[in-house]
Amino acid sequence: MRLHPDVSMTDTDDGTVLLHQRTGRYWQLNITGRQVLHRLLDGESPETIATAFAAAHGIAPQRAEHDVSAVIHQLRAAEVVVAP
């Protein structure tokens, strides 16, 4: 995945802010959302990200998969990221 060409991204102390320059809409991700986004942009699969989150945070793998999928769905629906 990659950022939509019209989206700029700025990391903050508590997450990430994304601005869609064409529409003027912006989104703020918390730290977990930022980690998911950065890992996706680095080419990691959703499954790999979920497995790492489950291990790091001591949560059930199914919960991690659900949470990662929810972030990806929201990023896609907002047209923040696009598939290559």
mmCIF file of N, CA and C in Angstrom:
data_model
loop_
_atom_site.group_PDB
_atom_site.id
_atom_site.type_symbol
_atom_site.label_atom_id
_atom_site.label_comp_id
_atom_site.label_asym_id
_atom_site.label_seq_id
_atom_site.Cartn_x
_atom_site.Cartn_y
_atom_site.Cartn_z
ATOM 1 N N MET A 1 0.824 -1.175 0.000
ATOM 2 C CA MET A 1 0.000 0.000 0.000
ATOM 3 C C MET A 1 0.866 1.235 0.000
ATOM 4 N N ARG A 2 0.262 2.313 -0.465
ATOM 5 C CA ARG A 2 0.967 3.597 -0.443
ATOM 6 C C ARG A 2 -0.041 4.691 -0.140
ATOM 7 N N LEU A 3 0.474 5.841 0.280
ATOM 8 C CA LEU A 3 -0.404 6.976 0.517
ATOM 9 C C LEU A 3 -1.010 7.436 -0.799
ATOM 10 N N HIS A 4 -2.224 7.916 -0.750
ATOM 11 C CA HIS A 4 -2.835 8.549 -1.913
ATOM 12 C C HIS A 4 -1.931 9.723 -2.300
ATOM 13 N N PRO A 5 -1.747 9.989 -3.584
ATOM 14 C CA PRO A 5 -0.838 11.061 -4.003
ATOM 15 C C PRO A 5 -1.183 12.436 -3.442
ATOM 16 N N ASP A 6 -2.440 12.673 -3.092
ATOM 17 C CA ASP A 6 -2.858 13.975 -2.569
ATOM 18 C C ASP A 6 -2.837 14.056 -1.051
ATOM 19 N N VAL A 7 -2.311 13.024 -0.386
ATOM 20 C CA VAL A 7 -2.309 12.984 1.073
ATOM 21 C C VAL A 7 -0.897 13.238 1.592
ATOM 22 N N SER A 8 -0.830 14.143 2.568
ATOM 23 C CA SER A 8 0.447 14.363 3.258
ATOM 24 C C SER A 8 0.308 13.840 4.682
ATOM 25 N N MET A 9 1.435 13.445 5.247
ATOM 26 C CA MET A 9 1.439 12.785 6.552
ATOM 27 C C MET A 9 2.470 13.451 7.446
ATOM 28 N N THR A 10 2.072 13.715 8.699
ATOM 29 C CA THR A 10 2.982 14.271 9.685
ATOM 30 C C THR A 10 2.826 13.492 10.982
ATOM 31 N N ASP A 11 3.921 12.939 11.473
ATOM 32 C CA ASP A 11 3.896 12.237 12.746
ATOM 33 C C ASP A 11 3.942 13.257 13.881
ATOM 34 N N THR A 12 3.207 12.957 14.948
ATOM 35 C CA THR A 12 3.181 13.798 16.140
ATOM 36 C C THR A 12 3.581 12.940 17.336
ATOM 37 N N ASP A 13 3.645 13.548 18.504
ATOM 38 C CA ASP A 13 4.012 12.800 19.710
ATOM 39 C C ASP A 13 3.008 11.705 20.031
ATOM 40 N N ASP A 14 1.753 11.920 19.678
ATOM 41 C CA ASP A 14 0.725 10.956 20.054
ATOM 42 C C ASP A 14 0.026 10.296 18.871
ATOM 43 N N GLY A 15 0.660 10.304 17.709
ATOM 44 C CA GLY A 15 0.079 9.649 16.541
ATOM 45 C C GLY A 15 0.549 10.245 15.239
ATOM 46 N N THR A 16 -0.384 10.367 14.310
ATOM 47 C CA THR A 16 -0.088 10.891 12.972
ATOM 48 C C THR A 16 -1.278 11.698 12.487
ATOM 49 N N VAL A 17 -0.989 12.775 11.786
ATOM 50 C CA VAL A 17 -2.033 13.571 11.158
ATOM 51 C C VAL A 17 -1.885 13.415 9.650
ATOM 52 N N LEU A 18 -3.009 13.139 8.993
ATOM 53 C CA LEU A 18 -3.040 12.981 7.545
ATOM 54 C C LEU A 18 -3.934 14.066 6.963
ATOM 55 N N LEU A 19 -3.471 14.715 5.912
ATOM 56 C CA LEU A 19 -4.247 15.766 5.260
ATOM 57 C C LEU A 19 -4.422 15.416 3.793
ATOM 58 N N HIS A 20 -5.680 15.364 3.355
ATOM 59 C CA HIS A 20 -5.976 15.159 1.932
ATOM 60 C C HIS A 20 -6.012 16.558 1.318
ATOM 61 N N GLN A 21 -4.976 16.913 0.592
ATOM 62 C CA GLN A 21 -4.803 18.277 0.117
ATOM 63 C C GLN A 21 -5.858 18.702 -0.897
ATOM 64 N N ARG A 22 -6.422 17.761 -1.620
ATOM 65 C CA ARG A 22 -7.447 18.104 -2.612
ATOM 66 C C ARG A 22 -8.778 18.421 -1.944
ATOM 67 N N THR A 23 -9.139 17.648 -0.924
ATOM 68 C CA THR A 23 -10.445 17.829 -0.287
ATOM 69 C C THR A 23 -10.388 18.704 0.962
ATOM 70 N N GLY A 24 -9.209 18.852 1.544
ATOM 71 C CA GLY A 24 -9.067 19.608 2.778
ATOM 72 C C GLY A 24 -9.424 18.821 4.024
ATOM 73 N N ARG A 25 -9.798 17.564 3.865
ATOM 74 C CA ARG A 25 -10.132 16.722 5.020
ATOM 75 C C ARG A 25 -8.855 16.228 5.684
ATOM 76 N N TYR A 26 -8.934 16.068 6.997
ATOM 77 C CA TYR A 26 -7.778 15.529 7.700
ATOM 78 C C TYR A 26 -8.228 14.492 8.708
ATOM 79 N N TRP A 27 -7.285 13.632 9.092
ATOM 80 C CA TRP A 27 -7.527 12.551 10.031
ATOM 81 C C TRP A 27 -6.377 12.522 11.012
ATOM 82 N N GLN A 28 -6.688 12.128 12.219
ATOM 83 C CA GLN A 28 -5.650 11.940 13.221
ATOM 84 C C GLN A 28 -5.675 10.491 13.667
ATOM 85 N N LEU A 29 -4.545 9.838 13.564
ATOM 86 C CA LEU A 29 -4.403 8.453 14.006
ATOM 87 C C LEU A 29 -3.718 8.440 15.360
ATOM 88 N N ASN A 30 -4.144 7.517 16.220
ATOM 89 C CA ASN A 30 -3.431 7.348 17.482
ATOM 90 C C ASN A 30 -2.131 6.587 17.207
ATOM 91 N N ILE A 31 -1.402 6.298 18.253
ATOM 92 C CA ILE A 31 -0.093 5.650 18.071
ATOM 93 C C ILE A 31 -0.234 4.286 17.405
ATOM 94 N N THR A 32 -1.247 3.525 17.787
ATOM 95 C CA THR A 32 -1.446 2.213 17.167
ATOM 96 C C THR A 32 -1.780 2.366 15.686
ATOM 97 N N GLY A 33 -2.657 3.288 15.357
ATOM 98 C CA GLY A 33 -2.986 3.546 13.954
ATOM 99 C C GLY A 33 -1.758 3.959 13.163
ATOM 100 N N ARG A 34 -0.917 4.797 13.781
ATOM 101 C CA ARG A 34 0.326 5.214 13.121
ATOM 102 C C ARG A 34 1.213 4.015 12.842
ATOM 103 N N GLN A 35 1.330 3.115 13.827
ATOM 104 C CA GLN A 35 2.171 1.939 13.634
ATOM 105 C C GLN A 35 1.644 1.065 12.500
ATOM 106 N N VAL A 36 0.328 0.869 12.468
ATOM 107 C CA VAL A 36 -0.266 0.083 11.377
ATOM 108 C C VAL A 36 0.033 0.739 10.042
ATOM 109 N N LEU A 37 -0.206 2.032 9.923
ATOM 110 C CA LEU A 37 0.022 2.733 8.660
ATOM 111 C C LEU A 37 1.473 2.645 8.215
ATOM 112 N N HIS A 38 2.392 2.936 9.112
ATOM 113 C CA HIS A 38 3.814 2.892 8.743
ATOM 114 C C HIS A 38 4.240 1.495 8.310
ATOM 115 N N ARG A 39 3.745 0.482 8.992
ATOM 116 C CA ARG A 39 4.121 -0.883 8.627
ATOM 117 C C ARG A 39 3.535 -1.266 7.275
ATOM 118 N N LEU A 40 2.305 -0.823 6.998
ATOM 119 C CA LEU A 40 1.717 -1.062 5.673
ATOM 120 C C LEU A 40 2.537 -0.376 4.592
ATOM 121 N N LEU A 41 2.913 0.867 4.846
ATOM 122 C CA LEU A 41 3.699 1.614 3.861
ATOM 123 C C LEU A 41 5.084 1.005 3.663
ATOM 124 N N ASP A 42 5.571 0.293 4.685
ATOM 125 C CA ASP A 42 6.860 -0.406 4.575
ATOM 126 C C ASP A 42 6.730 -1.753 3.867
ATOM 127 N N GLY A 43 5.493 -2.104 3.478
ATOM 128 C CA GLY A 43 5.291 -3.325 2.705
ATOM 129 C C GLY A 43 4.895 -4.547 3.505
ATOM 130 N N GLU A 44 4.650 -4.396 4.801
ATOM 131 C CA GLU A 44 4.246 -5.548 5.604
ATOM 132 C C GLU A 44 2.798 -5.909 5.316
ATOM 133 N N SER A 45 2.490 -7.181 5.427
ATOM 134 C CA SER A 45 1.123 -7.649 5.208
ATOM 135 C C SER A 45 0.291 -7.400 6.471
ATOM 136 N N PRO A 46 -1.013 -7.272 6.304
ATOM 137 C CA PRO A 46 -1.881 -7.133 7.477
ATOM 138 C C PRO A 46 -1.721 -8.290 8.460
ATOM 139 N N GLU A 47 -1.521 -9.485 7.950
ATOM 140 C CA GLU A 47 -1.355 -10.650 8.819
ATOM 141 C C GLU A 47 -0.097 -10.533 9.670
ATOM 142 N N THR A 48 0.993 -10.097 9.065
ATOM 143 C CA THR A 48 2.252 -9.927 9.795
ATOM 144 C C THR A 48 2.106 -8.864 10.874
ATOM 145 N N ILE A 49 1.441 -7.781 10.530
ATOM 146 C CA ILE A 49 1.230 -6.694 11.488
ATOM 147 C C ILE A 49 0.390 -7.193 12.660
ATOM 148 N N ALA A 50 -0.686 -7.900 12.371
ATOM 149 C CA ALA A 50 -1.566 -8.410 13.423
ATOM 150 C C ALA A 50 -0.833 -9.392 14.339
ATOM 151 N N THR A 51 -0.035 -10.260 13.767
ATOM 152 C CA THR A 51 0.735 -11.219 14.564
ATOM 153 C C THR A 51 1.693 -10.493 15.504
ATOM 154 N N ALA A 52 2.368 -9.478 14.996
ATOM 155 C CA ALA A 52 3.303 -8.712 15.820
ATOM 156 C C ALA A 52 2.572 -7.958 16.923
ATOM 157 N N PHE A 53 1.417 -7.379 16.616
ATOM 158 C CA PHE A 53 0.645 -6.656 17.628
ATOM 159 C C PHE A 53 0.140 -7.600 18.709
ATOM 160 N N ALA A 54 -0.332 -8.770 18.320
ATOM 161 C CA ALA A 54 -0.832 -9.736 19.294
ATOM 162 C C ALA A 54 0.278 -10.115 20.271
ATOM 163 N N ALA A 55 1.458 -10.384 19.740
ATOM 164 C CA ALA A 55 2.583 -10.772 20.594
ATOM 165 C C ALA A 55 3.042 -9.608 21.472
ATOM 166 N N ALA A 56 3.132 -8.419 20.909
ATOM 167 C CA ALA A 56 3.647 -7.267 21.651
ATOM 168 C C ALA A 56 2.696 -6.786 22.746
ATOM 169 N N HIS A 57 1.400 -6.929 22.514
ATOM 170 C CA HIS A 57 0.423 -6.376 23.447
ATOM 171 C C HIS A 57 -0.327 -7.442 24.243
ATOM 172 N N GLY A 58 0.009 -8.703 24.027
ATOM 173 C CA GLY A 58 -0.611 -9.785 24.770
ATOM 174 C C GLY A 58 -2.109 -9.895 24.543
ATOM 175 N N ILE A 59 -2.521 -9.701 23.301
ATOM 176 C CA ILE A 59 -3.943 -9.824 22.975
ATOM 177 C C ILE A 59 -4.157 -11.024 22.062
ATOM 178 N N ALA A 60 -5.381 -11.461 21.989
ATOM 179 C CA ALA A 60 -5.705 -12.614 21.149
ATOM 180 C C ALA A 60 -5.430 -12.293 19.687
ATOM 181 N N PRO A 61 -4.873 -13.243 18.947
ATOM 182 C CA PRO A 61 -4.593 -13.007 17.529
ATOM 183 C C PRO A 61 -5.823 -12.558 16.737
ATOM 184 N N GLN A 62 -6.985 -13.116 17.047
ATOM 185 C CA GLN A 62 -8.200 -12.732 16.330
ATOM 186 C C GLN A 62 -8.553 -11.272 16.580
ATOM 187 N N ARG A 63 -8.337 -10.811 17.802
ATOM 188 C CA ARG A 63 -8.608 -9.404 18.140
ATOM 189 C C ARG A 63 -7.648 -8.493 17.377
ATOM 190 N N ALA A 64 -6.376 -8.871 17.331
ATOM 191 C CA ALA A 64 -5.385 -8.075 16.612
ATOM 192 C C ALA A 64 -5.722 -8.018 15.121
ATOM 193 N N GLU A 65 -6.124 -9.153 14.552
ATOM 194 C CA GLU A 65 -6.506 -9.181 13.135
ATOM 195 C C GLU A 65 -7.698 -8.265 12.883
ATOM 196 N N HIS A 66 -8.675 -8.305 13.774
ATOM 197 C CA HIS A 66 -9.856 -7.453 13.642
ATOM 198 C C HIS A 66 -9.469 -5.974 13.714
ATOM 199 N N ASP A 67 -8.632 -5.623 14.680
ATOM 200 C CA ASP A 67 -8.237 -4.229 14.857
ATOM 201 C C ASP A 67 -7.424 -3.710 13.673
ATOM 202 N N VAL A 68 -6.488 -4.502 13.192
ATOM 203 C CA VAL A 68 -5.683 -4.102 12.034
ATOM 204 C C VAL A 68 -6.574 -3.968 10.800
ATOM 205 N N SER A 69 -7.476 -4.915 10.602
ATOM 206 C CA SER A 69 -8.398 -4.839 9.466
ATOM 207 C C SER A 69 -9.273 -3.601 9.537
ATOM 208 N N ALA A 70 -9.715 -3.237 10.742
ATOM 209 C CA ALA A 70 -10.554 -2.050 10.908
ATOM 210 C C ALA A 70 -9.797 -0.781 10.532
ATOM 211 N N VAL A 71 -8.540 -0.686 10.939
ATOM 212 C CA VAL A 71 -7.726 0.488 10.581
ATOM 213 C C VAL A 71 -7.561 0.557 9.066
ATOM 214 N N ILE A 72 -7.231 -0.566 8.448
ATOM 215 C CA ILE A 72 -7.035 -0.593 6.995
ATOM 216 C C ILE A 72 -8.325 -0.209 6.273
ATOM 217 N N HIS A 73 -9.450 -0.744 6.721
ATOM 218 C CA HIS A 73 -10.736 -0.418 6.109
ATOM 219 C C HIS A 73 -11.002 1.090 6.189
ATOM 220 N N GLN A 74 -10.764 1.686 7.333
ATOM 221 C CA GLN A 74 -11.000 3.114 7.504
ATOM 222 C C GLN A 74 -10.058 3.946 6.640
ATOM 223 N N LEU A 75 -8.802 3.530 6.531
ATOM 224 C CA LEU A 75 -7.847 4.272 5.695
ATOM 225 C C LEU A 75 -8.246 4.198 4.219
ATOM 226 N N ARG A 76 -8.687 3.026 3.791
ATOM 227 C CA ARG A 76 -9.128 2.871 2.407
ATOM 228 C C ARG A 76 -10.418 3.650 2.137
ATOM 229 N N ALA A 77 -11.373 3.574 3.051
ATOM 230 C CA ALA A 77 -12.650 4.265 2.869
ATOM 231 C C ALA A 77 -12.443 5.775 2.801
ATOM 232 N N ALA A 78 -11.478 6.276 3.538
ATOM 233 C CA ALA A 78 -11.178 7.704 3.533
ATOM 234 C C ALA A 78 -10.301 8.103 2.353
ATOM 235 N N GLU A 79 -9.898 7.119 1.544
ATOM 236 C CA GLU A 79 -9.014 7.327 0.393
ATOM 237 C C GLU A 79 -7.676 7.949 0.801
ATOM 238 N N VAL A 80 -7.198 7.516 1.960
ATOM 239 C CA VAL A 80 -5.901 7.941 2.449
ATOM 240 C C VAL A 80 -4.807 7.070 1.854
ATOM 241 N N VAL A 81 -5.092 5.775 1.708
ATOM 242 C CA VAL A 81 -4.143 4.851 1.103
ATOM 243 C C VAL A 81 -4.757 4.225 -0.140
ATOM 244 N N VAL A 82 -3.892 3.801 -1.018
ATOM 245 C CA VAL A 82 -4.321 3.101 -2.230
ATOM 246 C C VAL A 82 -3.434 1.883 -2.430
ATOM 247 N N ALA A 83 -3.986 0.888 -3.076
ATOM 248 C CA ALA A 83 -3.201 -0.309 -3.401
ATOM 249 C C ALA A 83 -2.281 0.028 -4.565
ATOM 250 N N PRO A 84 -1.084 -0.542 -4.555
ATOM 251 C CA PRO A 84 -0.147 -0.249 -5.662
ATOM 252 C C PRO A 84 -0.625 -0.795 -6.987
#
